[in-house]
N, CA and C of each residue as an Amber inpcrd file, in Angstrom:
protein
   561
  -9.3120000  21.9500000  -1.2700000 -10.4060000  20.1900000  -2.0880000
 -10.7420000  19.6760000  -0.7850000 -11.8220000  18.6730000  -0.9900000
 -12.3620000  18.0330000   0.3610000 -11.6650000  16.5640000  -0.2110000
 -11.5660000  15.9430000   0.5510000 -10.4270000  14.6550000   1.0270000
 -11.7150000  13.6110000   1.4710000 -11.5960000  12.3240000   0.9970000
 -12.3100000  10.9760000   1.7670000 -11.0480000  10.7300000   2.0640000
 -11.8680000  10.0400000   3.8120000 -10.7770000   8.9500000   3.9020000
 -10.8730000   7.4170000   3.2290000  -9.7510000   6.6190000   2.8760000
  -9.5490000   5.8590000   2.0920000 -10.7900000   4.8120000   2.8770000
 -10.0840000   4.6700000   4.6190000 -10.8320000   3.5350000   5.7500000
 -12.1910000   3.9140000   4.9850000 -12.9680000   4.5280000   4.5380000
 -14.6200000   4.7380000   5.0850000 -15.3030000   3.7430000   4.0020000
 -13.9080000   4.0490000   2.5430000 -14.3420000   2.9620000   1.2600000
 -14.1010000   1.8440000   1.4180000 -13.3230000   1.3250000   2.5620000
 -12.6080000   0.0640000   2.5010000 -13.3960000  -1.0970000   1.4640000
 -14.9170000  -0.8180000   1.5370000 -15.6790000  -2.0500000   1.0210000
 -15.1900000  -2.3440000  -0.8060000 -15.3950000  -0.9060000  -1.0610000
 -15.6600000  -1.3670000  -2.4490000 -13.9000000  -1.0210000  -3.0260000
 -13.2040000  -0.9630000  -1.8910000 -11.6160000  -1.0770000  -2.0730000
 -10.8030000  -1.9540000  -2.6310000 -11.7050000  -2.8850000  -1.3000000
 -11.0860000  -4.4460000  -1.1760000 -11.5820000  -4.8680000  -2.4720000
 -13.1140000  -4.4840000  -3.3170000 -13.3640000  -5.4200000  -4.2210000
 -12.0390000  -5.4610000  -5.4890000 -11.4990000  -3.6020000  -5.6590000
 -11.0940000  -3.9540000  -6.6030000  -9.6970000  -4.2580000  -6.1130000
  -9.5170000  -4.3570000  -4.8790000  -8.1540000  -5.6330000  -5.0570000
  -7.8360000  -6.2170000  -5.1960000  -9.1550000  -7.7010000  -4.7850000
  -9.5790000  -8.3570000  -5.1130000  -9.6770000  -8.6300000  -6.5720000
 -10.3160000  -8.2830000  -7.2550000  -9.9750000  -8.0250000  -9.2650000
  -8.8650000  -7.7250000  -9.4600000  -7.8970000  -6.5620000  -8.9950000
  -6.6080000  -6.9280000  -9.6370000  -5.4140000  -7.7220000  -8.8790000
  -5.9500000  -8.2610000  -8.1100000  -5.2050000  -9.4550000  -7.4150000
  -5.4830000 -10.5350000  -8.5630000  -6.7750000 -11.1220000  -9.3110000
  -6.5450000 -11.9040000  -9.5470000  -6.2370000 -11.4300000 -11.0870000
  -6.4650000 -10.5190000 -11.8180000  -5.7590000 -10.2180000 -12.8060000
  -4.3200000  -9.7630000 -12.9570000  -3.5930000  -9.6600000 -12.0130000
  -2.0150000  -9.6290000 -11.9810000  -1.8620000 -11.1410000 -11.9920000
  -2.5370000 -12.0190000 -11.4200000  -1.8740000 -13.3710000 -10.8540000
  -1.7690000 -13.9090000 -12.3670000  -2.4350000 -14.0500000 -13.8160000
  -2.5390000 -14.4580000 -14.7840000  -0.7970000 -13.4710000 -15.1170000
  -0.0440000 -12.5380000 -14.6090000   0.8690000 -12.0600000 -15.3850000
   2.4510000 -12.3250000 -14.4220000   2.3440000 -12.7470000 -13.5000000
   3.6620000 -13.2570000 -12.3530000   4.7010000 -14.5100000 -12.8440000
   4.9520000 -15.0710000 -12.9150000   6.0350000 -15.9290000 -13.0570000
   5.6240000 -16.9970000 -12.1360000   5.7010000 -16.5640000 -10.5510000
   4.9710000 -17.6030000 -10.3700000   3.6990000 -17.3240000  -8.9490000
   2.7580000 -17.8020000  -8.6280000   2.1300000 -17.3050000  -7.8960000
   2.3240000 -16.4480000  -6.3800000   1.8510000 -15.5880000  -6.0310000
   1.5160000 -14.9760000  -5.0520000   0.6780000 -15.6970000  -3.4620000
   1.7400000 -15.0770000  -2.7150000   1.2830000 -15.8330000  -1.1210000
   0.9070000 -14.1620000  -0.7720000   0.2540000 -14.2410000   0.3500000
   0.7760000 -13.2040000   1.5610000   2.3480000 -12.5570000   2.0390000
   2.9010000 -13.5210000   2.1550000   4.1060000 -13.1580000   2.2790000
   5.1650000 -12.5970000   0.9880000   5.0800000 -12.8980000  -0.4220000
   5.0060000 -12.2150000  -1.6300000   4.7950000 -10.3540000  -1.7500000
   3.3650000 -10.8010000  -1.5510000   2.7740000  -9.2570000  -1.0890000
   3.2540000  -8.2420000  -0.2800000   3.8670000  -8.8580000   0.6900000
   4.7440000  -8.4490000   2.1450000   5.9550000  -7.5920000   1.5390000
   6.7800000  -7.7110000   0.7550000   7.6740000  -8.3450000  -0.0640000
   7.2460000  -6.7710000  -1.6350000   6.2090000  -6.9430000  -1.8730000
   5.4090000  -5.4970000  -2.9170000   5.5310000  -4.8490000  -1.3890000
   4.9340000  -5.0630000  -0.7020000   4.6020000  -3.8140000   0.1740000
   5.6620000  -2.7510000   0.4440000   6.7300000  -3.2320000   0.4180000
   8.4410000  -2.8070000   1.2890000   8.8090000  -1.6930000   0.0090000
   8.4360000  -2.6560000  -1.3180000   9.1750000  -1.8850000  -2.3780000
   8.1590000  -0.2640000  -2.4080000   6.5360000  -0.2460000  -2.2760000
   6.2260000   0.8460000  -2.6560000   6.2770000   1.5050000  -1.7400000
   6.6930000   1.4480000  -0.3600000   6.6940000   2.1440000   0.4160000
   8.7550000   3.2060000   0.1790000   9.0980000   1.8920000  -0.5460000
  10.7700000   2.4590000  -0.7660000  10.2950000   3.9340000  -1.6740000
   9.1150000   3.1870000  -3.1370000   9.0550000   4.2500000  -4.8310000
   8.2400000   5.7360000  -3.4750000   7.4370000   5.2160000  -2.4950000
   7.3520000   6.4400000  -2.0800000   8.0330000   7.2720000  -1.5300000
   8.8960000   7.3100000  -0.3160000  10.1310000   7.9100000   0.2730000
  10.8170000   8.3220000  -1.2070000  11.2190000   7.9720000  -2.5230000
  11.9240000   8.0830000  -3.5470000  10.9770000   9.5400000  -3.9250000
  10.0890000   9.3190000  -4.2190000   8.7240000  10.9450000  -3.5190000
   9.0100000  11.7340000  -2.6990000   9.0440000  11.1560000  -1.9060000
   8.6640000  12.1830000  -0.6990000  10.1320000  13.0280000  -0.5200000
  11.5470000  12.6050000  -0.7290000  12.8610000  13.0150000  -1.3060000
  12.8320000  13.9340000  -1.6490000  12.7180000  13.4570000  -3.3650000
  12.2530000  14.2660000  -4.1100000  11.9500000  15.8800000  -3.8800000
  10.3260000  15.7320000  -3.2470000   9.5190000  16.5890000  -3.1240000
  11.1040000  17.7080000  -1.8000000  11.3540000  16.9640000  -1.0260000
  12.1100000  17.8250000  -0.4300000  13.1900000  18.2800000  -0.4620000
  13.5970000  18.3210000  -2.0190000  14.4910000  18.8820000  -2.0360000
  15.6050000  18.0540000  -2.4910000  16.2370000  16.2160000  -2.3690000
  16.8510000  15.6250000  -1.9630000  17.6050000  15.2530000  -3.8370000
  18.8760000  15.1980000  -2.9960000  19.1200000  14.7520000  -4.7310000
  18.9540000  13.4440000  -5.0460000  18.0930000  12.7940000  -5.6230000
  18.0020000  10.8690000  -5.5930000  18.1840000  10.7080000  -6.9640000
  19.1010000  11.1830000  -7.7380000  19.6910000  10.6160000  -8.6710000
  20.3290000   9.6150000  -8.8660000  20.8290000   9.0130000  -7.5540000
  21.8510000   7.8290000  -7.2390000  20.5540000   6.3950000  -6.8080000
  19.1320000   7.3840000  -6.5500000  18.5770000   5.8690000  -6.2610000
  17.2400000   5.8620000  -6.9380000  17.6910000   6.5710000  -8.0840000
  16.1510000   5.9630000  -9.2200000  16.5070000   5.9640000 -10.8260000
  15.9740000   5.5790000 -11.4990000  16.2150000   4.7060000 -12.4870000
  15.8860000   5.9240000 -13.9010000  16.6680000   6.2820000 -14.4100000
  15.6510000   7.3840000 -15.2080000  15.0100000   7.0550000 -16.5490000
  15.3370000   5.3030000 -17.0220000  14.2640000   4.9010000 -17.5750000
  12.7300000   4.7920000 -16.6850000  12.7490000   4.7050000 -16.0180000
  11.6770000   3.9280000 -14.8450000  11.0870000   5.1010000 -14.0410000
  10.8280000   6.5100000 -13.8170000  10.1670000   7.3190000 -13.1030000
   9.2380000   7.1670000 -12.7650000   9.7530000   7.7290000 -10.9870000
   8.6590000   7.1450000 -10.0040000   8.4240000   8.3880000  -9.2760000
   7.5090000   9.0650000  -9.9350000   7.7770000  10.8220000  -9.6520000
   5.7870000  11.0310000  -8.6530000   4.9930000  10.2780000  -8.7040000
   3.6450000  10.6150000  -8.7220000   3.3220000   9.8080000  -6.6870000
   3.3520000  10.8170000  -5.9790000   3.4890000  10.5430000  -4.5560000
   2.0870000  10.1240000  -4.7830000   0.6550000  10.4670000  -5.3060000
  -0.8010000   9.8040000  -4.9020000  -0.7520000   8.3730000  -5.2370000
  -0.0900000   8.3740000  -6.4060000  -0.2690000   6.9950000  -6.6020000
   0.4940000   5.7260000  -5.8300000   1.5500000   6.4430000  -5.7030000
   3.0670000   5.6200000  -5.0010000   1.7870000   4.9720000  -3.7390000
   1.6530000   6.2020000  -2.9590000   0.4520000   5.5940000  -2.0730000
  -0.8160000   5.3220000  -2.1250000  -1.0550000   5.1730000  -3.0830000
  -1.9890000   4.0720000  -3.6340000  -1.6610000   2.6090000  -3.6990000
  -0.2500000   2.7360000  -4.4350000   0.0250000   1.4790000  -4.5610000
   0.6080000   0.9000000  -3.4060000   0.7950000   1.4620000  -2.4250000
   1.0240000   0.9710000  -0.6210000  -0.4930000   0.5490000   0.0920000
  -1.3110000   1.0210000  -0.6680000  -3.0730000   0.5450000  -0.3490000
  -2.6650000  -1.2010000  -1.0120000  -2.7610000  -0.7240000  -2.1060000
  -2.5280000  -2.3620000  -2.9720000  -1.8760000  -3.5590000  -2.3210000
  -1.1640000  -2.9820000  -2.0820000  -0.1130000  -4.3490000  -1.3870000
  -0.5760000  -4.5230000  -0.2680000  -0.9530000  -3.6200000  -0.0580000
  -1.2780000  -4.0540000   1.9750000  -2.9020000  -5.0430000   1.8370000
  -3.8490000  -4.3780000   1.5110000  -4.7220000  -5.1980000   0.9060000
  -4.7260000  -6.2180000   0.1490000  -3.2410000  -6.5850000  -0.5210000
  -3.4590000  -7.7700000  -1.2450000  -2.8450000  -8.6660000  -0.1850000
  -2.0750000  -8.3370000   0.7280000  -2.0510000  -9.3350000   2.0390000
  -2.8150000  -9.9920000   2.8930000  -4.4170000  -9.0070000   2.9670000
  -5.6350000  -9.2380000   3.5980000  -6.1890000 -10.4880000   2.5570000
  -6.0620000 -10.4280000   0.9730000  -6.8290000 -10.6620000   0.0010000
  -5.8980000 -12.1790000   0.1290000  -4.8670000 -12.2730000   0.1600000
  -3.6590000 -13.2210000  -0.3600000  -4.2960000 -14.5930000   1.1130000
  -4.3410000 -14.2660000   2.1720000  -4.5040000 -14.5210000   3.2460000
  -5.6870000 -14.8000000   4.1360000  -6.5510000 -14.2510000   2.6220000
  -8.3710000 -15.1260000   3.1670000  -8.4990000 -14.6060000   3.9970000
  -8.2340000 -13.0000000   4.8670000  -8.8590000 -12.3220000   5.6350000
  -9.3610000 -10.9040000   5.2750000  -9.3790000 -10.4220000   6.1430000
 -10.5020000  -8.7010000   5.9640000  -9.6060000  -8.3630000   7.2720000
  -9.5160000  -6.8100000   6.8070000  -8.8270000  -5.8390000   7.5690000
  -9.7420000  -5.3580000   9.0830000  -8.8000000  -5.2720000   9.8580000
  -9.7840000  -5.1930000  11.2800000 -10.7210000  -3.3340000  10.8530000
 -11.3470000  -3.0970000  11.7300000 -12.5020000  -1.6860000  11.1780000
 -10.9950000  -0.9520000  11.2950000 -11.1580000   0.1910000  10.9660000
 -10.4720000   1.7840000  11.3570000  -9.5870000   1.6970000  12.4010000
  -8.5920000   1.8910000  12.6100000  -7.8340000   2.4680000  13.9620000
  -7.7970000   3.6940000  13.9890000  -8.0530000   4.8560000  15.2630000
  -8.0100000   5.5500000  15.4540000  -6.9780000   6.3730000  15.2000000
  -7.1750000   7.3990000  14.5570000  -6.9450000   8.4450000  14.0140000
  -5.2470000   8.6030000  15.4740000  -3.7010000   8.7500000  15.2430000
  -3.4110000   9.5300000  16.2730000  -3.2730000  10.9560000  16.7170000
  -3.3390000  10.8580000  17.9330000  -3.3170000  12.5840000  18.6310000
  -3.6440000  13.5190000  17.5670000  -2.5900000  13.7300000  17.2240000
  -1.5050000  15.0340000  16.2880000  -0.7170000  14.8510000  15.4780000
  -0.7600000  14.6260000  13.9500000   0.2660000  14.0730000  13.3070000
   1.3540000  15.9720000  13.4070000   2.0210000  15.8480000  13.2600000
   3.1970000  17.3870000  12.8430000   3.4110000  17.4450000  11.8660000
   3.6010000  16.9700000  10.8000000   3.7540000  17.1360000   9.3410000
   4.5030000  15.6380000   8.9030000   4.2000000  16.3340000   7.7100000
   4.0040000  14.6540000   6.1970000   5.3330000  13.6630000   6.5960000
   6.3670000  14.4070000   7.4180000   7.7590000  13.4420000   7.7670000
   7.1100000  12.5830000   8.7940000   6.5070000  12.6320000   9.6660000
   5.7480000  12.3780000  10.7090000   5.0070000  11.1430000  10.1450000
   4.1310000  11.7170000   9.6350000   3.1330000  10.4120000   8.9180000
   4.0510000   9.8450000   8.0170000   4.4370000   9.6080000   7.3520000
   5.4700000   8.7800000   6.4920000   6.0790000   7.8920000   7.4540000
   6.4080000   8.0290000   8.4860000   7.3030000   7.7400000   9.3880000
   6.0160000   6.2320000   9.7780000   5.0030000   7.0140000  10.0670000
   3.8310000   5.9100000  10.7180000   3.5770000   5.1590000   9.6950000
   3.5410000   5.1740000   7.9270000   3.1650000   4.7280000   7.7210000
   4.0930000   3.1600000   7.5470000   5.3460000   3.8630000   7.6590000
   6.7260000   2.8660000   7.5950000   6.4570000   2.5240000   8.7800000
   6.7260000   2.2910000   9.3220000   6.1740000   1.4780000  10.6330000
   5.0290000   1.1400000  10.7860000   3.3790000   1.1740000  10.0290000
   2.4200000   0.2320000  10.3390000   2.8670000  -0.7490000   9.7170000
   3.8100000  -0.3340000   8.1910000   4.1080000  -1.7560000   6.8270000
   4.7710000  -2.1830000   7.7780000   5.8710000  -2.1180000   8.0940000
   6.6010000  -3.2790000   8.7340000   5.8380000  -3.7290000   9.7780000
   5.1190000  -3.4150000  10.8370000   4.0580000  -4.4140000  11.3560000
   3.1510000  -5.3810000  11.0010000   2.4340000  -4.5430000   9.4250000
   1.9190000  -5.8080000   8.7850000   2.7820000  -6.6710000   7.8090000
   3.7040000  -6.3370000   7.1780000   4.7550000  -7.6780000   6.9160000
   5.0170000  -8.9010000   8.0940000   5.5630000  -8.2290000   9.3100000
   5.4510000  -8.8840000  10.1890000   4.8050000  -9.9620000  10.4820000
   3.7210000  -9.1890000  10.7670000   2.2300000 -10.0840000  10.9710000
   2.2830000 -11.2930000   9.8730000   2.4360000 -11.0680000   8.1080000
   2.1120000 -11.8130000   7.5450000   3.1160000 -12.4900000   7.6670000
   3.9760000 -12.6210000   7.8950000   5.6370000 -13.4480000   7.5040000
   5.3300000 -14.4070000   9.4700000   4.7270000 -13.8910000  10.5300000
   4.5280000 -14.4350000  11.0340000   3.5890000 -15.4390000  11.3670000
   2.3690000 -15.0630000  10.8860000   1.2280000 -16.1640000  10.1260000
   1.5300000 -16.7170000   9.3320000   1.8330000 -16.5350000   8.3950000
   2.1740000 -18.0670000   7.3320000   3.8230000 -18.6260000   7.8860000
   4.4520000 -18.3040000   8.9710000   4.9350000 -19.2920000   8.9780000
   6.7960000 -19.5140000   8.8230000   7.0290000 -17.8690000   8.4920000
   8.4760000 -17.7490000   7.9660000   9.1140000 -16.8240000   8.9110000
   8.3950000 -17.0130000   9.6200000   9.0420000 -16.1930000  11.5070000
   8.5500000 -16.4580000  12.1380000   9.1070000 -15.9180000  13.6900000
   8.9340000 -16.9310000  14.5680000   7.7110000 -15.4890000  14.9390000
   7.5570000 -16.2730000  16.2260000   5.9580000 -15.2290000  17.0990000
   7.0030000 -14.6000000  18.0200000   6.9350000 -13.0560000  17.4490000
   7.3880000 -11.9780000  18.8280000   7.0420000 -11.7260000  20.0280000
   7.6650000 -12.3680000  21.3110000   6.9900000 -11.2100000  22.3370000
   6.1710000  -9.9090000  22.3190000   5.2300000 -10.0890000  23.5210000
   4.5680000  -8.3880000  23.4710000   3.3840000  -9.1560000  23.1580000
   2.7140000  -8.4810000  22.2450000   0.9430000  -8.3010000  21.8420000
   1.1760000  -7.9330000  20.4280000   1.6800000  -8.1810000  19.4960000
   2.0110000  -7.5440000  17.7420000   0.7520000  -7.5000000  17.9990000
  -0.0380000  -6.5710000  16.8930000  -1.0600000  -6.7140000  15.8170000
  -1.2450000  -7.9880000  15.2270000  -2.4190000  -8.2390000  14.9700000
  -2.9550000  -9.3090000  14.0880000  -2.4820000  -8.6170000  12.6630000
  -3.3060000 -10.0020000  11.6470000  -3.0770000  -9.5770000  10.0290000
  -3.7290000  -8.5910000  10.1690000  -4.9750000  -9.0680000  10.1780000
  -6.0800000  -7.4920000  10.3990000  -6.1490000  -6.6260000  10.6780000
  -5.7060000  -6.5670000  12.0570000  -5.3330000  -5.2930000  12.6940000
  -4.0800000  -4.2830000  12.3210000  -3.0180000  -4.9810000  12.0550000
  -1.6640000  -4.5580000  10.9650000  -2.0570000  -3.6810000   9.7740000
  -3.1420000  -4.2520000   8.9660000  -3.4190000  -3.9930000   8.0280000
  -4.1420000  -2.7190000   7.9830000  -5.2690000  -2.6940000   9.0530000
  -5.6320000  -1.8170000   9.3960000  -5.5230000  -0.3370000   9.4840000
  -3.7500000  -0.9690000  10.5980000  -3.4200000   0.1620000  10.5260000
  -2.6800000   0.7110000   9.7820000  -2.0620000   0.5100000   8.5610000
  -1.6390000   1.0920000   7.4090000  -2.5140000   1.7090000   6.7160000
  -3.7440000   1.3760000   6.3510000  -4.8670000   2.1320000   5.8550000
  -4.4920000   3.4850000   6.5150000  -5.2110000   3.5160000   7.9700000
  -5.0660000   4.3520000   8.8660000  -3.8740000   5.7550000   8.4620000
  -2.4980000   5.1560000   8.4310000  -1.7830000   5.8230000   8.0230000
  -1.7930000   6.6400000   6.9160000  -1.4010000   5.5400000   5.8100000
  -2.2480000   6.1700000   4.7190000  -3.1900000   7.5540000   4.6090000
  -3.9030000   7.0670000   5.7310000  -5.1340000   8.5050000   5.0350000
  -4.4810000   9.4060000   5.7800000  -3.4810000   9.5810000   6.6760000
  -2.8290000  10.1500000   7.3790000  -2.0390000  11.5410000   6.7630000
  -1.1310000  10.2430000   6.0100000  -0.4050000  10.6020000   5.1720000
  -0.7280000  11.6350000   4.2720000  -1.8950000  11.3190000   3.5910000
  -3.2400000  11.5930000   2.3760000  -3.1000000  13.4170000   2.9360000
  -4.1870000  13.2920000   3.8580000  -4.3800000  14.4650000   4.8260000
  -3.0820000  15.0570000   4.9860000  -2.2060000  15.0290000   5.5380000
  -0.8490000  15.9730000   5.4910000  -0.5490000  16.3360000   4.1670000
  -0.5250000  15.9160000   3.0890000  -0.2220000  15.6200000   1.7680000
  -1.2050000  16.7370000   0.9620000  -2.7720000  16.7360000   1.5820000
  -3.1930000  17.2070000   0.7830000  -4.2650000  16.2940000  -0.1610000
  -4.0590000  15.2580000  -0.0740000  -4.4370000  14.3630000  -1.0810000
  -5.6320000  13.6560000  -1.3240000  -6.5390000  13.3340000  -2.0520000
  -7.7420000  12.4110000  -2.0050000  -7.4160000  11.1090000  -2.4610000
  -7.0310000  10.6160000  -1.0380000  -6.8910000   8.6350000  -1.1270000
  -7.4630000   8.2720000  -1.8980000  -8.6840000   8.1530000  -1.8410000
 -10.0240000   7.8050000  -2.6430000 -10.1600000   7.9640000  -3.5570000
  -9.4780000   8.8440000  -4.4400000  -9.5120000   9.6930000  -5.7920000
  -7.7680000   8.9220000  -6.4930000  -7.0330000   8.8670000  -5.3190000
  -5.3460000   8.5080000  -6.3170000  -6.0060000   6.9870000  -6.0080000
  -6.4910000   6.2200000  -5.1540000  -6.7080000   4.6630000  -5.6940000
  -7.6200000   4.5810000  -7.0410000  -8.5630000   5.0620000  -7.3940000
  -9.1040000   5.1690000  -8.2960000  -8.5570000   5.2110000  -9.4690000
  -7.6050000   6.2530000  -9.2910000  -6.8270000   6.6360000 -10.8690000
  -5.7830000   5.5650000 -10.5190000  -5.2500000   4.7510000  -9.9530000
  -3.9870000   4.0960000  -9.6440000  -4.9460000   2.4050000 -10.0760000
  -6.1250000   2.3920000  -9.6300000  -6.5690000   0.8990000 -10.5100000
  -7.1190000   1.3930000 -11.7430000  -7.2420000   2.4610000 -12.2810000
  -8.1990000   2.6020000 -13.5080000  -6.3850000   2.4980000 -14.5490000
  -5.4040000   2.8990000 -14.1680000  -3.6260000   3.2870000 -14.5620000
  -3.8130000   0.9910000 -14.7740000  -3.4290000   0.7840000 -13.8030000
  -3.2170000  -0.7760000 -13.7910000  -4.0970000  -1.9990000 -14.5840000
  -6.0030000  -0.8580000 -14.5720000  -6.6430000  -1.6560000 -15.4680000
  -6.3660000  -1.7100000 -16.6500000  -6.3000000  -0.8760000 -17.1900000
  -5.2440000  -0.2050000 -18.5600000  -3.6280000  -1.0290000 -18.4600000
  -3.3560000  -1.1540000 -17.8780000  -1.5440000  -1.7730000 -18.3640000
  -2.2120000  -3.3500000 -18.4770000  -2.8640000  -3.6560000 -17.6650000
  -3.4430000  -5.0760000 -17.8980000  -4.2360000  -4.9180000 -19.3190000
  -4.8230000  -4.5290000 -19.5810000  -5.7190000  -4.3980000 -20.8240000
  -4.5560000  -4.8940000 -22.4240000  -3.9900000  -3.8380000 -22.1560000
  -2.1750000  -4.0790000 -22.9980000  -1.7680000  -4.8440000 -22.6350000
  -1.5630000  -5.4530000 -22.2910000  -0.5950000  -6.7700000 -21.9740000
  -1.0410000  -7.8860000 -23.0620000  -2.3450000  -7.6400000 -22.6890000
  -3.7550000  -8.7400000 -23.3680000  -3.3990000 -10.4320000 -22.6250000
  -2.7480000 -10.5590000 -21.8100000  -2.7380000 -11.9830000 -20.8920000
  -3.3690000 -11.6490000 -19.5060000  -3.8350000 -10.5860000 -19.2330000
  -4.8390000 -10.6540000 -18.0930000  -6.0710000  -9.9300000 -18.0760000
  -7.0590000 -10.7650000 -18.5820000  -8.4960000 -10.6280000 -18.9400000
  -9.3240000 -10.5750000 -17.0470000
């Protein structure tokens, strides 16, 4: 299967994120801001972790809700992309150019851990930029740089898993639009 890096399609992906953010805004009891999207990013990373645990044969019965099956790795990875880029959209910023791939990622666990670290950096950047957290010492990435790092990390994980992240993202967008169309309050 030919896989396409999502980072190469960022312009069209951002257009979908902006459109979905507008549509989802009508469904939320309170207006979202970048830090809200950072909290959502944490939720989505947890969903992906649940799927990966299950794939690796772990007993996840105590971690999952049988009334709400979370089983599609590609969809959860696409949700991480949506949450990450939502931080940028809500902050009225653009992600930086794609960050370089790590020299060698040995397996999907390492790739997932890289997603986790990048997501944490992005959440921290959103909290700092919007004055919910102090400026840490050192040279942490900017919001734009941190978002680009998450997208790269997602591309790397998708590659390790044999997923076409662009196709997964497009499928997630179609599902989100269908959900919103059936709600009736998010045109």
